[in-house]
Amino acid sequence: MKKLSVFLVSLLILFPSPAMACSCIGKSVLKHEFNYVNVVFTGRVLAERDIKQRILPEIEEEDEHLGDRFYYTFSKEFTFLVEELHKGKAVTDTIKVITGYGKGDCGYRFKTGEKYIVFSYYTQAYFERETEQKKFLETNICRYTKPYGRFSEKEKRKLDKLQKRYKKNNP
């Protein structure tokens, strides 16, 4: 019995299972998601870039033993060419959206050149080059965001109704 226990523990050490940090609760419902987020748009990914976010801005000095890995997180910024704005406001025809890398951090894995319907919300405290941006758009896999081709005709009709109602109430 002792040998079996040692063997099983050895297997766990040698072949650990991947830990997933992301967990979405419940199934997304289009109407609920539309009402929850700030900006919904159909757009095509023009570009992506890696960004560094400072997560502990109140700490001025980095710990010499830990380096900067505990003070920063790395995310992706995607630039979209907006084809249709369903909800929210846009100053230009491009919108930038931040998300995680998509490996357990709930980040959405967009592909350059592909068309998506994006459900995004405003967030604060995005740090890069030690500057703070008060508002930026973010999305993740728990939102209703998905490739345009994966939206059914029924979903597109429902989105169109929600868009018309939103624009009527927010001229």
Tab-separated table of C-alpha atoms in Angstrom:
chain	number	residue	atom	x	y	z
A	1	MET	CA	0.000	0.000	0.000
A	2	LYS	CA	2.839	2.372	0.863
A	3	LYS	CA	4.501	1.699	-2.512
A	4	LEU	CA	1.223	2.478	-4.316
A	5	SER	CA	0.892	5.787	-2.449
A	6	VAL	CA	4.459	6.766	-3.279
A	7	PHE	CA	3.845	5.831	-6.919
A	8	LEU	CA	0.653	7.918	-7.132
A	9	VAL	CA	2.299	10.947	-5.511
A	10	SER	CA	5.227	10.579	-7.909
A	11	LEU	CA	2.818	10.581	-10.853
A	12	LEU	CA	1.178	13.774	-9.606
A	13	ILE	CA	4.544	15.466	-9.276
A	14	LEU	CA	5.804	14.284	-12.662
A	15	PHE	CA	2.550	14.874	-14.564
A	16	PRO	CA	0.641	17.692	-12.900
A	17	SER	CA	-2.733	18.582	-14.335
A	18	PRO	CA	-3.089	22.110	-15.701
A	19	ALA	CA	-4.855	24.511	-13.365
A	20	MET	CA	-7.518	26.692	-14.893
A	21	ALA	CA	-8.039	30.041	-13.213
A	22	CYS	CA	-11.039	31.102	-15.297
A	23	SER	CA	-14.546	30.065	-14.432
A	24	CYS	CA	-17.730	31.463	-15.961
A	25	ILE	CA	-20.888	31.022	-13.921
A	26	GLY	CA	-24.042	30.147	-15.822
A	27	LYS	CA	-24.877	30.393	-19.500
A	28	SER	CA	-24.753	33.779	-21.229
A	29	VAL	CA	-28.085	35.106	-22.434
A	30	LEU	CA	-28.007	37.626	-25.281
A	31	LYS	CA	-30.478	40.135	-23.794
A	32	HIS	CA	-28.824	40.031	-20.365
A	33	GLU	CA	-25.333	40.445	-21.843
A	34	PHE	CA	-26.452	43.322	-24.072
A	35	ASN	CA	-27.874	45.142	-21.041
A	36	TYR	CA	-24.836	44.366	-18.860
A	37	VAL	CA	-22.024	45.601	-21.116
A	38	ASN	CA	-21.221	49.173	-22.233
A	39	VAL	CA	-20.271	48.687	-25.898
A	40	VAL	CA	-21.394	46.084	-28.433
A	41	PHE	CA	-20.084	46.155	-31.984
A	42	THR	CA	-19.434	44.076	-35.068
A	43	GLY	CA	-15.868	44.464	-36.236
A	44	ARG	CA	-12.857	42.899	-37.879
A	45	VAL	CA	-9.538	42.488	-36.042
A	46	LEU	CA	-6.909	44.727	-37.644
A	47	ALA	CA	-4.038	44.249	-35.210
A	48	GLU	CA	-2.983	42.803	-31.903
A	49	ARG	CA	-0.205	43.643	-29.488
A	50	ASP	CA	1.044	42.470	-26.127
A	51	ILE	CA	0.681	44.937	-23.287
A	52	LYS	CA	2.034	45.078	-19.763
A	53	GLN	CA	-0.384	46.045	-16.994
A	54	ARG	CA	0.798	47.146	-13.581
A	55	ILE	CA	-1.491	45.491	-11.055
A	56	LEU	CA	-0.129	47.021	-7.854
A	57	PRO	CA	0.297	50.739	-8.616
A	58	GLU	CA	0.606	51.709	-4.970
A	59	ILE	CA	3.921	49.860	-4.619
A	60	GLU	CA	6.715	52.110	-5.809
A	61	GLU	CA	9.694	49.777	-5.621
A	62	GLU	CA	9.959	46.261	-6.891
A	63	ASP	CA	11.166	43.547	-4.538
A	64	GLU	CA	14.747	42.646	-5.511
A	65	HIS	CA	14.096	38.968	-4.741
A	66	LEU	CA	10.868	38.669	-6.726
A	67	GLY	CA	11.623	40.927	-9.664
A	68	ASP	CA	8.657	42.523	-11.390
A	69	ARG	CA	6.650	39.373	-12.102
A	70	PHE	CA	4.302	39.930	-9.147
A	71	TYR	CA	3.608	43.555	-10.025
A	72	TYR	CA	2.643	43.145	-13.671
A	73	THR	CA	0.340	41.046	-15.765
A	74	PHE	CA	0.487	40.649	-19.498
A	75	SER	CA	-2.563	41.020	-21.706
A	76	LYS	CA	-3.486	41.499	-25.342
A	77	GLU	CA	-4.826	44.637	-26.973
A	78	PHE	CA	-6.826	44.134	-30.176
A	79	THR	CA	-7.683	46.909	-32.618
A	80	PHE	CA	-10.966	46.426	-34.474
A	81	LEU	CA	-12.340	48.144	-37.538
A	82	VAL	CA	-15.954	48.752	-36.531
A	83	GLU	CA	-18.493	47.699	-39.148
A	84	GLU	CA	-21.554	48.301	-36.989
A	85	LEU	CA	-22.012	49.803	-33.541
A	86	HIS	CA	-24.913	48.092	-31.769
A	87	LYS	CA	-24.575	49.796	-28.383
A	88	GLY	CA	-22.425	52.576	-26.958
A	89	LYS	CA	-20.463	55.376	-28.557
A	90	ALA	CA	-17.339	55.452	-30.692
A	91	VAL	CA	-15.302	58.516	-31.665
A	92	THR	CA	-13.485	56.798	-34.547
A	93	ASP	CA	-14.094	53.787	-36.769
A	94	THR	CA	-11.594	51.724	-34.765
A	95	ILE	CA	-11.975	50.418	-31.231
A	96	LYS	CA	-9.290	48.902	-28.995
A	97	VAL	CA	-10.255	46.081	-26.644
A	98	ILE	CA	-8.114	44.500	-23.917
A	99	THR	CA	-8.340	40.820	-23.013
A	100	GLY	CA	-6.156	38.175	-21.413
A	101	TYR	CA	-3.987	35.692	-23.270
A	102	GLY	CA	-6.663	33.029	-23.143
A	103	LYS	CA	-4.781	30.389	-21.186
A	104	GLY	CA	-6.776	30.172	-17.965
A	105	ASP	CA	-7.108	33.949	-17.539
A	106	CYS	CA	-10.520	34.222	-19.280
A	107	GLY	CA	-8.954	36.032	-22.225
A	108	TYR	CA	-10.642	35.784	-25.598
A	109	ARG	CA	-8.405	34.476	-28.391
A	110	PHE	CA	-9.217	36.758	-31.331
A	111	LYS	CA	-7.634	36.104	-34.728
A	112	THR	CA	-6.343	38.931	-36.916
A	113	GLY	CA	-8.509	39.435	-40.009
A	114	GLU	CA	-11.535	37.666	-38.513
A	115	LYS	CA	-14.938	39.297	-37.930
A	116	TYR	CA	-16.574	39.225	-34.471
A	117	ILE	CA	-19.509	40.584	-32.544
A	118	VAL	CA	-17.850	41.932	-29.409
A	119	PHE	CA	-19.536	42.557	-26.053
A	120	SER	CA	-17.227	44.801	-24.016
A	121	TYR	CA	-17.311	46.835	-20.840
A	122	TYR	CA	-15.375	49.784	-19.459
A	123	THR	CA	-12.683	49.126	-16.874
A	124	GLN	CA	-10.168	51.329	-15.066
A	125	ALA	CA	-6.583	51.126	-13.807
A	126	TYR	CA	-4.887	49.970	-16.980
A	127	PHE	CA	-1.232	50.755	-16.540
A	128	GLU	CA	1.397	50.841	-19.211
A	129	ARG	CA	4.530	52.955	-19.085
A	130	GLU	CA	3.374	54.037	-15.614
A	131	THR	CA	0.359	55.973	-16.873
A	132	GLU	CA	-3.212	55.336	-15.888
A	133	GLN	CA	-6.086	55.297	-18.305
A	134	LYS	CA	-9.377	55.877	-16.557
A	135	LYS	CA	-11.503	54.016	-19.108
A	136	PHE	CA	-10.708	51.257	-21.536
A	137	LEU	CA	-12.753	48.444	-23.046
A	138	GLU	CA	-12.284	44.872	-21.960
A	139	THR	CA	-13.881	41.544	-22.832
A	140	ASN	CA	-13.397	37.901	-21.925
A	141	ILE	CA	-14.767	34.452	-22.681
A	142	CYS	CA	-17.578	34.889	-20.162
A	143	ARG	CA	-19.192	37.607	-22.306
A	144	TYR	CA	-21.368	36.884	-25.362
A	145	THR	CA	-18.471	37.745	-27.728
A	146	LYS	CA	-18.007	35.297	-30.576
A	147	PRO	CA	-17.100	35.074	-34.266
A	148	TYR	CA	-19.683	36.672	-36.547
A	149	GLY	CA	-20.260	33.386	-38.362
A	150	ARG	CA	-21.230	31.655	-35.114
A	151	PHE	CA	-24.164	34.018	-34.515
A	152	SER	CA	-27.374	32.387	-35.704
A	153	GLU	CA	-29.918	34.341	-37.749
A	154	LYS	CA	-32.212	34.290	-34.711
A	155	GLU	CA	-29.468	35.844	-32.552
A	156	LYS	CA	-28.786	38.501	-35.203
A	157	ARG	CA	-32.486	39.419	-35.327
A	158	LYS	CA	-32.607	39.619	-31.533
A	159	LEU	CA	-29.461	41.775	-31.499
A	160	ASP	CA	-31.035	44.052	-34.125
A	161	LYS	CA	-34.142	44.491	-31.904
A	162	LEU	CA	-31.992	45.261	-28.858
A	163	GLN	CA	-29.967	47.757	-30.902
A	164	LYS	CA	-33.097	49.561	-32.137
A	165	ARG	CA	-34.512	49.764	-28.612
A	166	TYR	CA	-31.174	51.038	-27.268
A	167	LYS	CA	-30.856	53.731	-29.957
A	168	LYS	CA	-34.457	54.815	-29.419
A	169	ASN	CA	-33.834	55.287	-25.677
A	170	ASN	CA	-30.329	56.792	-26.148
A	171	PRO	CA	-30.475	59.218	-29.100
